[in-house]
């Protein structure tokens, strides 16, 4: 398995533009998580899905952020409009719903977002 | 909700020495405590974990201890090597396994 896949790896955009980050979880994993990492705030959970359904989006900073999971193999995190303070590394992670690795979350390589 | 505190924020050790990173948590319902290592520019990767029914776990040079009564757990790295240099995150997870509460990270530098 290729692990969690994220695209793009790097994104540079201008303030006000729409940004879409993409994630492909590990096949068979029932849970998908979106995190944001900054020096100031560390790793923050933004939202997570179970079987494609959003369960907890209380970490989403504001209405400019939205996330979808149209099927078990794809999720997007959209920022519209983007602002310089959104600059961060965004990680997607997934975990199985059962089994030995029940609790372990597997992280993708991250998308480094820079908003100018 | 859970609150995880991690100390120290930075740690420098000489190669071959031991390194200890400590975390405390607030929610007694938390029952799974992983440690992630994040090298510069890379993703966090699980290096060791411990469940609440175990007091200590060891994997080669890495060990984790858990004190449920005091609500703290620690990562111990012995015989440190330069490749151990990274940021280490602890986390506490409640029984559903969904909400990961991460510590703020410890930047470990192993000086050759």
GROMACS .gro file of N, CA and C in nm, chain A residues 4 9 31 33 35 37 42-43 45 48 56 58 91 95 100 102-109 112, chain B residues 31-32 36 38 41-46 49 51 89 93-100 102-104:
model
  144
    4UNK      N    1  -0.103   0.695   0.296
    4UNK     CA    2  -0.193   0.808   0.274
    4UNK      C    3  -0.128   0.901   0.170
    9UNK      N    4   0.178   1.874  -0.284
    9UNK     CA    5   0.271   1.873  -0.171
    9UNK      C    6   0.303   2.016  -0.127
   31UNK      N    7  -1.160   0.568   0.898
   31UNK     CA    8  -1.155   0.702   0.954
   31UNK      C    9  -1.055   0.788   0.878
   33UNK      N   10  -0.879   1.190   0.895
   33UNK     CA   11  -0.860   1.309   0.979
   33UNK      C   12  -0.785   1.416   0.900
   35UNK      N   13  -0.556   1.758   0.978
   35UNK     CA   14  -0.485   1.833   1.079
   35UNK      C   15  -0.417   1.954   1.015
   37UNK      N   16  -0.079   2.205   1.101
   37UNK     CA   17   0.038   2.219   1.187
   37UNK      C   18   0.105   2.353   1.164
   42UNK      N   19   0.107   2.409   1.698
   42UNK     CA   20   0.133   2.266   1.691
   42UNK      C   21   0.036   2.196   1.598
   43UNK      N   22   0.004   2.071   1.630
   43UNK     CA   23  -0.087   1.990   1.550
   43UNK      C   24  -0.230   2.008   1.600
   45UNK      N   25  -0.637   1.922   1.526
   45UNK     CA   26  -0.736   1.845   1.451
   45UNK      C   27  -0.843   1.939   1.399
   48UNK      N   28  -1.284   1.522   1.137
   48UNK     CA   29  -1.262   1.384   1.100
   48UNK      C   30  -1.391   1.320   1.050
   56UNK      N   31  -1.693   1.517   1.355
   56UNK     CA   32  -1.660   1.629   1.443
   56UNK      C   33  -1.583   1.733   1.365
   58UNK      N   34  -1.550   2.050   1.492
   58UNK     CA   35  -1.536   2.160   1.587
   58UNK      C   36  -1.400   2.228   1.578
   91UNK      N   37  -0.202   1.816   0.723
   91UNK     CA   38  -0.185   1.671   0.716
   91UNK      C   39  -0.321   1.602   0.711
   95UNK      N   40  -0.710   0.585   0.972
   95UNK     CA   41  -0.688   0.469   1.058
   95UNK      C   42  -0.796   0.367   1.031
  100UNK      N   43  -0.570  -0.478   1.505
  100UNK     CA   44  -0.459  -0.450   1.595
  100UNK      C   45  -0.422  -0.302   1.592
  102UNK      N   46  -0.595  -0.054   1.555
  102UNK     CA   47  -0.720   0.019   1.569
  102UNK      C   48  -0.700   0.165   1.599
  103UNK      N   49  -0.607   0.194   1.690
  103UNK     CA   50  -0.589   0.332   1.733
  103UNK      C   51  -0.489   0.411   1.649
  104UNK      N   52  -0.397   0.341   1.583
  104UNK     CA   53  -0.289   0.413   1.518
  104UNK      C   54  -0.338   0.493   1.399
  105UNK      N   55  -0.301   0.618   1.395
  105UNK     CA   56  -0.331   0.704   1.281
  105UNK      C   57  -0.207   0.710   1.191
  106UNK      N   58  -0.230   0.694   1.062
  106UNK     CA   59  -0.123   0.696   0.964
  106UNK      C   60  -0.131   0.829   0.889
  107UNK      N   61  -0.024   0.904   0.895
  107UNK     CA   62  -0.023   1.037   0.837
  107UNK      C   63   0.025   1.037   0.693
  108UNK      N   64  -0.033   1.127   0.615
  108UNK     CA   65   0.017   1.152   0.482
  108UNK      C   66   0.138   1.244   0.488
  109UNK      N   67   0.199   1.274   0.373
  109UNK     CA   68   0.321   1.356   0.370
  109UNK      C   69   0.296   1.504   0.396
  112UNK      N   70   0.220   2.169   0.219
  112UNK     CA   71   0.267   2.296   0.274
  112UNK      C   72   0.200   2.409   0.198
  147UNK      N   73  -0.703   0.623   2.717
  147UNK     CA   74  -0.650   0.489   2.738
  147UNK      C   75  -0.548   0.444   2.636
  148UNK      N   76  -0.507   0.535   2.550
  148UNK     CA   77  -0.407   0.500   2.448
  148UNK      C   78  -0.314   0.618   2.432
  152UNK      N   79   0.486   1.005   1.850
  152UNK     CA   80   0.518   1.023   1.710
  152UNK      C   81   0.650   1.097   1.697
  154UNK      N   82   0.870   1.322   1.423
  154UNK     CA   83   0.859   1.397   1.299
  154UNK      C   84   0.994   1.456   1.264
  157UNK      N   85   1.052   1.840   0.784
  157UNK     CA   86   0.987   1.835   0.653
  157UNK      C   87   0.916   1.704   0.622
  158UNK      N   88   0.906   1.617   0.722
  158UNK     CA   89   0.844   1.487   0.698
  158UNK      C   90   0.713   1.475   0.779
  159UNK      N   91   0.646   1.364   0.759
  159UNK     CA   92   0.521   1.341   0.830
  159UNK      C   93   0.548   1.283   0.969
  160UNK      N   94   0.456   1.301   1.062
  160UNK     CA   95   0.470   1.233   1.192
  160UNK      C   96   0.455   1.082   1.173
  161UNK      N   97   0.540   1.008   1.240
  161UNK     CA   98   0.534   0.863   1.230
  161UNK      C   99   0.537   0.803   1.370
  162UNK      N  100   0.451   0.704   1.388
  162UNK     CA  101   0.442   0.638   1.517
  162UNK      C  102   0.572   0.562   1.547
  165UNK      N  103   0.387   0.303   2.127
  165UNK     CA  104   0.263   0.340   2.193
  165UNK      C  105   0.241   0.252   2.315
  167UNK      N  106  -0.082   0.128   2.602
  167UNK     CA  107  -0.223   0.130   2.642
  167UNK      C  108  -0.233   0.136   2.793
  205UNK      N  109   0.626   1.405   1.942
  205UNK     CA  110   0.494   1.442   1.992
  205UNK      C  111   0.435   1.328   2.073
  209UNK      N  112  -0.542   0.957   2.377
  209UNK     CA  113  -0.664   0.928   2.302
  209UNK      C  114  -0.767   0.864   2.394
  210UNK      N  115  -0.887   0.913   2.384
  210UNK     CA  116  -0.993   0.854   2.465
  210UNK      C  117  -1.046   0.728   2.398
  211UNK      N  118  -1.136   0.662   2.463
  211UNK     CA  119  -1.168   0.522   2.432
  211UNK      C  120  -1.221   0.502   2.290
  212UNK      N  121  -1.281   0.607   2.229
  212UNK     CA  122  -1.332   0.586   2.093
  212UNK      C  123  -1.218   0.579   1.992
  213UNK      N  124  -1.102   0.630   2.032
  213UNK     CA  125  -0.988   0.627   1.942
  213UNK      C  126  -0.988   0.734   1.835
  214UNK      N  127  -1.077   0.827   1.843
  214UNK     CA  128  -1.088   0.926   1.736
  214UNK      C  129  -1.021   1.059   1.768
  215UNK      N  130  -1.041   1.106   1.887
  215UNK     CA  131  -0.985   1.236   1.921
  215UNK      C  132  -0.842   1.220   1.972
  216UNK      N  133  -0.746   1.258   1.888
  216UNK     CA  134  -0.605   1.260   1.928
  216UNK      C  135  -0.576   1.398   1.986
  218UNK      N  136  -0.276   1.607   2.094
  218UNK     CA  137  -0.131   1.606   2.085
  218UNK      C  138  -0.069   1.705   2.183
  219UNK      N  139   0.048   1.668   2.233
  219UNK     CA  140   0.130   1.763   2.304
  219UNK      C  141   0.191   1.862   2.206
  220UNK      N  142   0.259   1.961   2.256
  220UNK     CA  143   0.311   2.068   2.172
  220UNK      C  144   0.445   2.033   2.108
   0.00000   0.00000   0.00000
